[in-house]
C-alpha positions as CSV (number, residue, x, y, z in Angstrom):
1,X,19.9,27.9,-105.5
2,X,22.1,30.7,-105.2
3,X,20.4,33.3,-107.0
4,X,18.2,35.5,-104.8
5,X,14.1,34.6,-105.2
6,X,12.2,37.8,-106.8
7,X,8.5,38.8,-105.8
8,X,7.6,39.3,-109.3
9,X,6.7,43.6,-109.5
10,X,3.8,42.7,-112.2
11,X,0.7,41.1,-111.1
12,X,0.3,37.9,-112.5
13,X,2.9,36.3,-115.3
14,X,1.7,34.7,-118.4
15,X,2.3,30.7,-118.3
16,X,2.2,30.2,-121.6
17,X,4.6,28.1,-122.8
18,X,5.3,27.0,-119.2
19,X,5.1,23.5,-117.9
20,X,3.0,23.1,-114.4
21,X,5.1,20.8,-111.8
22,X,3.1,20.8,-109.1
23,X,0.3,22.6,-108.1
24,X,-2.7,22.5,-105.3
25,X,-5.9,24.6,-104.4
26,X,-3.1,27.9,-103.4
27,X,-0.4,27.3,-105.3
28,X,0.9,26.5,-108.3
29,X,4.9,25.3,-109.5
30,X,6.1,26.3,-113.3
31,X,8.9,25.2,-114.6
32,X,10.4,28.1,-116.8
33,X,12.8,26.3,-119.5
34,X,13.6,29.0,-121.5
35,X,14.4,31.3,-118.8
36,X,15.9,29.3,-116.6
37,X,13.3,29.6,-114.2
38,X,11.2,28.2,-111.3
39,X,8.4,30.0,-112.0
40,X,5.6,30.7,-108.5
41,X,1.9,31.9,-107.5
42,X,0.4,31.4,-104.0
43,X,-2.9,32.2,-103.0
44,X,-3.5,33.0,-100.2
45,X,-7.4,33.9,-97.9
46,X,-8.7,32.7,-101.1
47,X,-12.4,33.4,-101.5
48,X,-12.3,36.0,-99.1
49,X,-12.4,39.4,-99.8
50,X,-9.0,39.7,-98.9
51,X,-7.3,37.5,-101.3
52,X,-4.3,38.6,-102.4
53,X,-2.0,36.6,-104.9
54,X,1.8,36.5,-104.5
55,X,4.6,36.0,-107.6
56,X,7.9,34.7,-107.3
57,X,10.5,33.5,-109.2
58,X,13.9,31.2,-108.4
59,X,16.5,30.1,-110.4
60,X,15.5,27.2,-112.0
61,X,16.2,23.2,-110.2
62,X,18.5,20.8,-111.6
63,X,17.2,17.5,-109.2
64,X,14.1,16.6,-108.4
65,X,14.9,16.4,-105.2
66,X,15.2,20.1,-105.0
67,X,11.4,20.3,-107.4
68,X,10.3,18.6,-104.1
69,X,11.9,21.4,-102.0
70,X,10.2,24.6,-103.7
71,X,6.8,21.9,-103.2
72,X,7.9,21.3,-99.1
73,X,8.5,25.2,-98.6
74,X,5.5,26.8,-100.0
75,X,3.2,24.1,-98.4
76,X,4.5,25.1,-95.2
77,X,4.4,29.4,-95.5
78,X,0.9,29.3,-97.4
79,X,-0.4,30.9,-94.6
80,X,2.7,33.6,-94.4
81,X,4.3,34.1,-97.9
82,X,7.1,36.1,-96.4
83,X,8.7,32.9,-94.9
84,X,9.3,31.6,-98.6
85,X,11.9,33.7,-99.8
86,X,13.4,33.8,-96.4
87,X,14.0,30.3,-96.9
88,X,14.4,29.8,-100.2
89,X,16.7,32.7,-100.6
90,X,18.8,31.2,-98.5
91,X,21.3,28.0,-99.3
92,X,21.8,27.6,-95.6
93,X,17.8,27.7,-95.1
94,X,17.0,24.9,-97.8
95,X,19.9,22.6,-96.3
96,X,17.5,22.6,-94.1
97,X,14.6,22.2,-95.5
98,X,16.7,19.2,-97.0
99,X,17.2,17.8,-93.2
100,X,13.6,18.3,-92.7
101,X,12.4,16.1,-95.7
102,X,14.8,13.6,-96.4
103,X,15.6,12.4,-92.0
104,X,12.6,14.3,-90.7
105,X,8.8,12.9,-91.0
106,X,8.3,15.4,-93.9
107,X,6.0,17.7,-91.5
108,X,5.1,21.6,-92.3
109,X,4.5,22.5,-88.7
110,X,8.1,21.5,-88.2
111,X,9.0,23.2,-90.5
112,X,7.2,26.2,-90.6
113,X,8.7,26.4,-86.7
114,X,12.5,25.7,-87.1
115,X,12.2,28.9,-90.3
116,X,10.6,30.6,-88.0
117,X,12.9,30.2,-85.1
118,X,15.9,30.9,-87.5
119,X,13.9,33.9,-88.6
120,X,13.6,35.4,-84.9
121,X,17.4,34.7,-84.7
122,X,18.6,36.4,-88.0
123,X,16.4,39.3,-87.7
124,X,17.8,40.0,-83.3
125,X,21.7,39.3,-85.2
126,X,20.8,41.2,-87.8
127,X,22.0,38.4,-90.0
128,X,21.1,36.8,-93.0
129,X,20.5,32.1,-92.1
130,X,23.4,32.7,-95.4
131,X,25.9,35.2,-93.2
132,X,25.3,33.6,-90.0
133,X,27.0,30.5,-91.3
134,X,28.8,31.8,-92.9
135,X,30.0,34.5,-89.8
136,X,31.7,31.0,-88.8
137,X,34.0,30.1,-90.8
138,X,37.3,31.2,-91.7
139,X,38.6,32.2,-95.3
140,X,39.2,28.2,-96.5
141,X,35.4,27.8,-95.7
142,X,36.0,25.7,-92.7
143,X,34.4,25.8,-88.9
144,X,36.7,28.6,-87.0
145,X,36.1,27.3,-83.3
146,X,36.7,31.3,-82.4
147,X,33.9,32.2,-84.8
148,X,31.7,29.9,-83.7
149,X,32.0,30.4,-79.7
150,X,30.8,33.8,-80.4
151,X,28.1,32.1,-82.6
152,X,27.2,30.0,-79.5
153,X,27.4,33.6,-77.0
154,X,25.7,34.7,-79.6
155,X,22.3,32.5,-79.5
156,X,22.7,32.2,-75.9
157,X,21.9,36.1,-75.2
158,X,19.1,35.8,-77.8
159,X,17.8,32.9,-75.6
160,X,17.7,35.2,-72.6
161,X,16.1,38.1,-74.1
162,X,13.3,35.5,-74.8
163,X,13.8,34.6,-71.2
164,X,13.5,38.4,-70.1
165,X,9.8,38.3,-71.9
166,X,9.0,35.1,-69.7
167,X,8.5,32.8,-71.8
168,X,8.2,28.8,-71.4
169,X,10.8,26.5,-70.7
170,X,9.5,24.2,-72.4
171,X,9.4,27.0,-75.7
172,X,13.2,28.2,-74.9
173,X,14.1,24.4,-75.2
174,X,12.6,24.2,-78.2
175,X,13.8,27.1,-80.1
176,X,17.3,26.4,-78.9
177,X,16.8,22.8,-80.1
178,X,16.0,25.1,-84.0
179,X,18.6,26.8,-83.6
180,X,21.4,23.8,-83.0
181,X,20.5,21.5,-85.9
182,X,20.3,24.8,-88.6
183,X,23.8,25.4,-87.8
184,X,24.3,20.8,-87.5
185,X,23.6,20.5,-91.3
186,X,25.2,23.6,-92.2
187,X,28.6,22.3,-90.9
188,X,28.6,24.1,-87.7
189,X,27.9,22.8,-83.6
190,X,26.9,25.2,-81.2
191,X,27.2,25.1,-77.4
192,X,25.4,27.7,-75.7
193,X,26.7,27.8,-72.2
194,X,22.8,27.8,-70.6
195,X,21.0,24.7,-71.8
196,X,17.4,24.5,-70.5
197,X,15.7,21.8,-69.5
198,X,12.0,21.0,-70.4
199,X,9.8,21.6,-67.7
200,X,6.2,22.0,-67.8
201,X,5.6,25.4,-67.4
202,X,1.5,25.5,-68.2
203,X,0.0,22.2,-67.1
204,X,-3.1,20.9,-67.9
205,X,-5.3,18.1,-66.5
206,X,-7.9,15.5,-67.6
207,X,-11.4,17.1,-67.9
208,X,-14.4,15.5,-65.8
209,X,-16.4,13.1,-67.4
210,X,-19.3,16.1,-66.2
211,X,-16.7,18.5,-68.3
212,X,-16.6,16.8,-71.4
213,X,-20.8,16.3,-71.2
214,X,-20.8,20.5,-71.2
215,X,-18.9,20.5,-73.9
216,X,-21.0,18.4,-75.8
217,X,-24.0,20.0,-74.6
218,X,-23.0,22.9,-76.5
219,X,-21.4,21.5,-79.4
220,X,-23.0,21.2,-82.5
221,X,-22.9,17.7,-84.3
222,X,-19.9,17.7,-86.2
223,X,-18.1,19.5,-83.0
224,X,-20.1,16.6,-80.2
225,X,-18.4,13.6,-83.0
226,X,-14.8,14.9,-82.8
227,X,-15.5,15.2,-78.8
228,X,-16.6,12.0,-78.2
229,X,-13.8,10.4,-80.7
230,X,-11.0,12.6,-79.3
231,X,-12.2,11.5,-75.4
232,X,-12.8,7.6,-76.3
233,X,-10.2,7.1,-79.7
234,X,-7.4,8.7,-78.1
235,X,-6.6,10.4,-81.4
236,X,-4.5,13.7,-81.4
237,X,-6.7,16.4,-83.3
238,X,-4.2,16.4,-86.1
239,X,-4.5,12.1,-86.9
240,X,-8.1,12.9,-86.4
241,X,-8.8,15.7,-89.3
242,X,-6.9,12.8,-91.9
243,X,-8.7,10.1,-90.9
244,X,-10.8,9.5,-94.2
245,X,-14.5,8.0,-93.9
246,X,-12.9,4.1,-95.2
247,X,-10.9,3.9,-92.0
248,X,-14.2,4.2,-90.1
249,X,-16.9,2.2,-93.1
250,X,-16.5,-1.6,-92.0
251,X,-17.2,-1.3,-88.2
252,X,-20.1,1.2,-89.1
253,X,-21.7,0.4,-91.4
254,X,-21.8,-4.1,-90.1
255,X,-23.3,-2.8,-86.8
256,X,-20.0,-3.6,-84.8
257,X,-19.0,-1.7,-81.0
258,X,-16.4,-0.8,-80.6
259,X,-15.7,0.5,-83.5
260,X,-12.5,0.0,-84.2
261,X,-10.0,2.5,-86.3
262,X,-6.1,1.3,-88.2
263,X,-4.1,4.5,-88.2
264,X,-1.1,3.7,-90.4
265,X,1.7,5.5,-90.3
266,X,1.5,8.1,-92.5
267,X,-1.1,9.6,-90.5
268,X,0.4,9.5,-86.3
269,X,2.8,12.1,-85.3
270,X,6.5,11.7,-86.3
271,X,5.3,8.4,-88.8
272,X,6.5,6.7,-86.8
273,X,4.3,3.4,-86.2
274,X,0.9,2.5,-87.5
275,X,-1.3,1.4,-84.1
276,X,-4.9,0.5,-83.3
277,X,-7.5,2.5,-81.4
278,X,-11.3,2.6,-80.7
279,X,-14.5,3.9,-79.9
280,X,-16.9,4.0,-78.0
281,X,-21.5,3.5,-78.4
282,X,-21.5,7.1,-77.9
283,X,-18.7,8.4,-79.7
284,X,-20.1,6.1,-82.5
285,X,-23.8,8.6,-82.1
286,X,-22.6,11.8,-83.0
287,X,-20.3,10.4,-85.7
288,X,-23.5,8.7,-87.5
289,X,-25.7,11.5,-87.0
290,X,-22.5,14.3,-88.3
291,X,-22.1,11.4,-91.7
292,X,-26.0,11.5,-92.2
293,X,-26.1,15.1,-92.0
294,X,-23.8,15.4,-94.6
295,X,-25.9,13.2,-96.5
296,X,-28.8,14.7,-96.8
297,X,-27.6,18.4,-96.6
298,X,-27.3,21.5,-94.7
299,X,-28.3,25.4,-95.8
300,X,-26.5,26.1,-98.7
301,X,-24.0,22.0,-98.1
302,X,-25.6,19.6,-101.0
303,X,-26.0,16.6,-100.2
304,X,-22.4,14.4,-100.2
305,X,-22.3,11.0,-101.2
306,X,-20.2,8.8,-98.4
307,X,-16.9,7.0,-100.8
308,X,-14.1,5.9,-98.7
309,X,-11.8,9.2,-100.3
310,X,-14.6,11.5,-98.0
311,X,-13.0,13.2,-95.4
312,X,-14.7,11.6,-92.4
313,X,-14.8,15.7,-90.9
314,X,-14.5,18.8,-93.4
315,X,-14.8,21.6,-93.6
316,X,-18.3,24.1,-93.2
317,X,-18.1,25.3,-96.9
318,X,-19.9,24.3,-99.9
319,X,-16.8,21.7,-101.7
320,X,-15.3,19.2,-100.0
321,X,-12.1,19.9,-98.0
322,X,-10.7,18.0,-94.7
323,X,-11.4,19.8,-91.8
324,X,-7.4,21.3,-91.2
325,X,-6.8,21.0,-87.8
326,X,-6.1,24.3,-86.9
327,X,-9.8,24.9,-88.1
328,X,-10.6,22.8,-86.1
329,X,-9.0,24.2,-82.8
330,X,-10.6,27.4,-83.2
331,X,-13.7,25.3,-83.4
332,X,-13.1,23.2,-79.9
333,X,-11.7,26.0,-78.4
334,X,-14.9,27.8,-78.6
335,X,-16.3,25.3,-77.1
336,X,-14.1,25.3,-74.3
337,X,-15.2,28.7,-74.0
338,X,-19.3,28.6,-74.5
339,X,-19.2,25.2,-72.2
340,X,-17.6,27.5,-69.5
341,X,-14.4,24.8,-69.7
342,X,-11.6,27.9,-71.2
343,X,-10.5,29.0,-67.3
344,X,-6.3,30.2,-68.0
345,X,-4.1,28.7,-65.7
346,X,-1.1,31.9,-66.1
347,X,-0.5,32.3,-69.7
348,X,-3.1,28.7,-70.8
349,X,-5.8,26.7,-70.3
350,X,-5.8,24.5,-67.9
351,X,-8.5,22.8,-70.4
352,X,-7.2,22.4,-73.5
353,X,-8.1,20.0,-77.1
354,X,-5.0,17.6,-76.0
355,X,-6.5,16.9,-72.5
356,X,-9.1,15.1,-74.6
357,X,-6.2,12.5,-75.1
358,X,-5.3,12.8,-71.5
359,X,-8.9,11.8,-70.3
360,X,-8.4,8.4,-72.4
361,X,-5.2,8.0,-70.8
362,X,-6.8,8.7,-67.4
363,X,-10.1,6.9,-67.6
364,X,-7.8,4.1,-69.9
365,X,-5.5,3.1,-66.5
366,X,-7.9,4.0,-64.1
367,X,-10.5,0.8,-66.3
368,X,-8.0,-1.9,-65.8
369,X,-6.1,-1.3,-68.9
370,X,-2.2,-2.0,-68.8
371,X,-0.8,0.4,-69.7
372,X,1.6,-0.9,-72.6
373,X,-2.0,-1.8,-74.6
374,X,-3.3,2.5,-73.7
375,X,-0.2,3.5,-75.5
376,X,-0.2,1.4,-78.2
377,X,-3.8,2.5,-78.5
378,X,-2.7,5.8,-78.4
379,X,0.1,5.7,-81.3
380,X,3.6,6.1,-78.5
381,X,5.6,2.8,-80.0
382,X,6.6,2.0,-76.7
383,X,9.5,-1.4,-75.7
384,X,6.1,-3.8,-76.1
385,X,5.0,-2.1,-79.3
386,X,5.2,-5.0,-80.7
387,X,3.7,-7.8,-78.2
388,X,1.0,-5.1,-77.9
389,X,0.0,-5.4,-81.7
390,X,0.7,-9.3,-82.1
391,X,-2.3,-9.8,-80.2
392,X,-4.8,-9.1,-83.0
393,X,-7.6,-6.2,-82.7
394,X,-9.5,-8.5,-81.7
395,X,-7.7,-9.1,-78.5
396,X,-8.1,-5.2,-78.4
397,X,-11.9,-4.6,-78.6
398,X,-12.3,-7.0,-75.8
399,X,-9.9,-4.8,-73.2
400,X,-11.3,-2.4,-74.0
401,X,-15.0,-3.0,-74.4
402,X,-13.8,-4.7,-70.9
403,X,-12.7,-1.0,-69.9
404,X,-16.6,0.5,-70.6
405,X,-15.0,4.5,-70.9
406,X,-18.1,6.6,-71.1
407,X,-18.2,10.3,-71.0
408,X,-22.0,10.0,-70.0
409,X,-23.1,7.8,-67.6
410,X,-24.9,4.8,-69.3
411,X,-29.3,4.8,-68.8
412,X,-30.3,1.5,-67.8
413,X,-33.0,-0.4,-69.5
414,X,-36.1,1.3,-67.4
415,X,-35.1,5.3,-69.2
416,X,-33.9,3.9,-72.2
417,X,-37.8,2.7,-72.5
418,X,-39.0,6.1,-70.6
419,X,-37.3,7.4,-73.5
420,X,-38.7,5.8,-76.3
421,X,-42.3,6.3,-75.4
422,X,-40.8,10.1,-74.9
423,X,-39.6,10.3,-78.4
424,X,-42.9,8.7,-79.9
425,X,-45.4,10.7,-77.5
426,X,-43.5,13.1,-79.5
427,X,-43.9,12.4,-83.0
428,X,-48.0,11.4,-82.3
429,X,-48.0,15.2,-80.5
430,X,-46.7,17.2,-82.7
431,X,-48.9,14.6,-85.4
432,X,-46.4,13.4,-87.6
433,X,-47.1,10.2,-89.6
434,X,-43.8,7.8,-88.8
435,X,-45.2,4.6,-90.8
436,X,-43.7,5.7,-94.2
437,X,-40.2,6.5,-92.5
438,X,-39.3,3.9,-90.4
439,X,-41.3,0.8,-93.0
440,X,-38.2,2.7,-95.0
441,X,-35.6,2.0,-92.0
442,X,-36.9,-1.2,-90.9
443,X,-36.3,-2.7,-93.7
444,X,-38.6,-5.6,-93.5
445,X,-37.3,-6.5,-90.4
446,X,-39.6,-7.3,-87.5
447,X,-40.3,-5.0,-84.1
448,X,-37.3,-5.0,-82.6
449,X,-36.8,-6.7,-79.2
450,X,-35.7,-5.0,-75.6
451,X,-32.4,-5.8,-75.9
452,X,-32.2,-3.3,-78.6
453,X,-33.5,-0.8,-77.4
454,X,-31.2,1.3,-78.6
455,X,-31.0,0.7,-82.3
456,X,-35.0,1.9,-81.1
457,X,-34.7,4.5,-80.3
458,X,-32.2,6.1,-83.1
459,X,-34.5,4.5,-86.2
460,X,-37.8,6.3,-84.1
461,X,-35.2,9.7,-83.9
462,X,-34.7,9.2,-87.5
463,X,-37.9,8.5,-88.5
464,X,-39.3,12.0,-87.0
465,X,-36.2,13.9,-88.3
466,X,-37.5,12.3,-91.9
467,X,-41.1,12.8,-91.0
468,X,-40.5,16.4,-90.3
469,X,-38.5,17.1,-93.8
470,X,-40.9,15.1,-95.9
471,X,-43.7,17.6,-94.2
472,X,-41.2,20.9,-94.8
473,X,-40.7,19.9,-98.2
474,X,-45.0,19.4,-99.3
475,X,-45.0,22.8,-97.6
476,X,-42.7,24.8,-99.3
477,X,-43.8,22.8,-102.8
478,X,-47.3,24.4,-102.4
479,X,-46.6,27.7,-101.2
480,X,-44.6,29.8,-104.1
481,X,-44.1,32.8,-101.6
482,X,-42.8,30.8,-99.0
483,X,-39.9,29.6,-102.4
484,X,-39.1,33.3,-103.2
485,X,-38.5,34.4,-100.0
486,X,-36.1,31.1,-99.3
């Protein structure tokens, strides 16, 4: 792919006669066999007032892998399209993309991080990536040690400028590693004189149960479920957003708690291993409320039938789409702010979304669960990974249940009875007839005993909600003016 990828001047291109190679909601890649080109359309801010269509063309790939690499690059930069030509224009960057795709985890965020770092270095050096590599070679295309040494000094100079801007040590370490890998995959081994060590500059900490309670109190039902699952399941936010209904279906529909979730390696960071974890009754309760809300519909969102492939967490738009980790982080960061917990320690807050994962680790360890079990439930592949996995799901479920990790203190039976009486009193005061919704929820079962009081509270709460809904629908049907104003 030696020719330059060009943004097309025309506002669109005619797709007649082109073969669609790959597509998604916001990009299309075509094979133009007649012109020996690959044609690309990317849409940014789709559906918004500032929606923008970007069109590119590049030499037609000769191998299937090259088509895959084009798609990999485009998927990584759909929100920052200026990096698309930066990568596809330079053979050295395409070698880096191939390395990340074939020998890495195919992570889109990794592709973005590497490309952005090389772009920053390229701008600093005032040379394209291909020129950076060529500057290290002699006339025969072999690395020249003197020129390689000069490149190493240039990299060190660039990192020194970033350090002078106040960049954290860990950030400098990451950027150094990205640039060294860029050179390495192009056959050049650089050695900057200063080596940065991993050192945490802005530490976060595990939140207390009381702080997580504050978060849940100010969150909506979707964020309540997410917070509870992150805190009691030890998930990474990226993994949580990739879960589907099938991951919780069996235990959720069977009413088993702790609820088991098997996470495939493809959903784990680095795709290093699959693992098993659990969520407690608090997280299950919020998850049920959230899924029930989706089944019934809300505001402009129509009722959603849940299937095995339904995303466990979705966006708040009409079309069903998985919740992107970036959007989830923003939503949960706003929860932290509303709860008054977004307090900066230097440049970053001391409580972050990832801190909920720390809560899981510290709580489970403090509650007596062996470290190797906790690390397994967090998706870490340690030397004991296979030994723990061989114990089986039910053994791990027992260990999790014994720990009894909680966000809120568990109420006693008297407190639960008082809560149930309060719910019944609320229905009586509001004049709600719960007989029909209750009979539907009970499905012919007899009255539940005291040990099933949690189930009673849940059913009465659902019955009140259903009674309110039916009354509202009846009122709307009988009042044409109300319907007009909706």
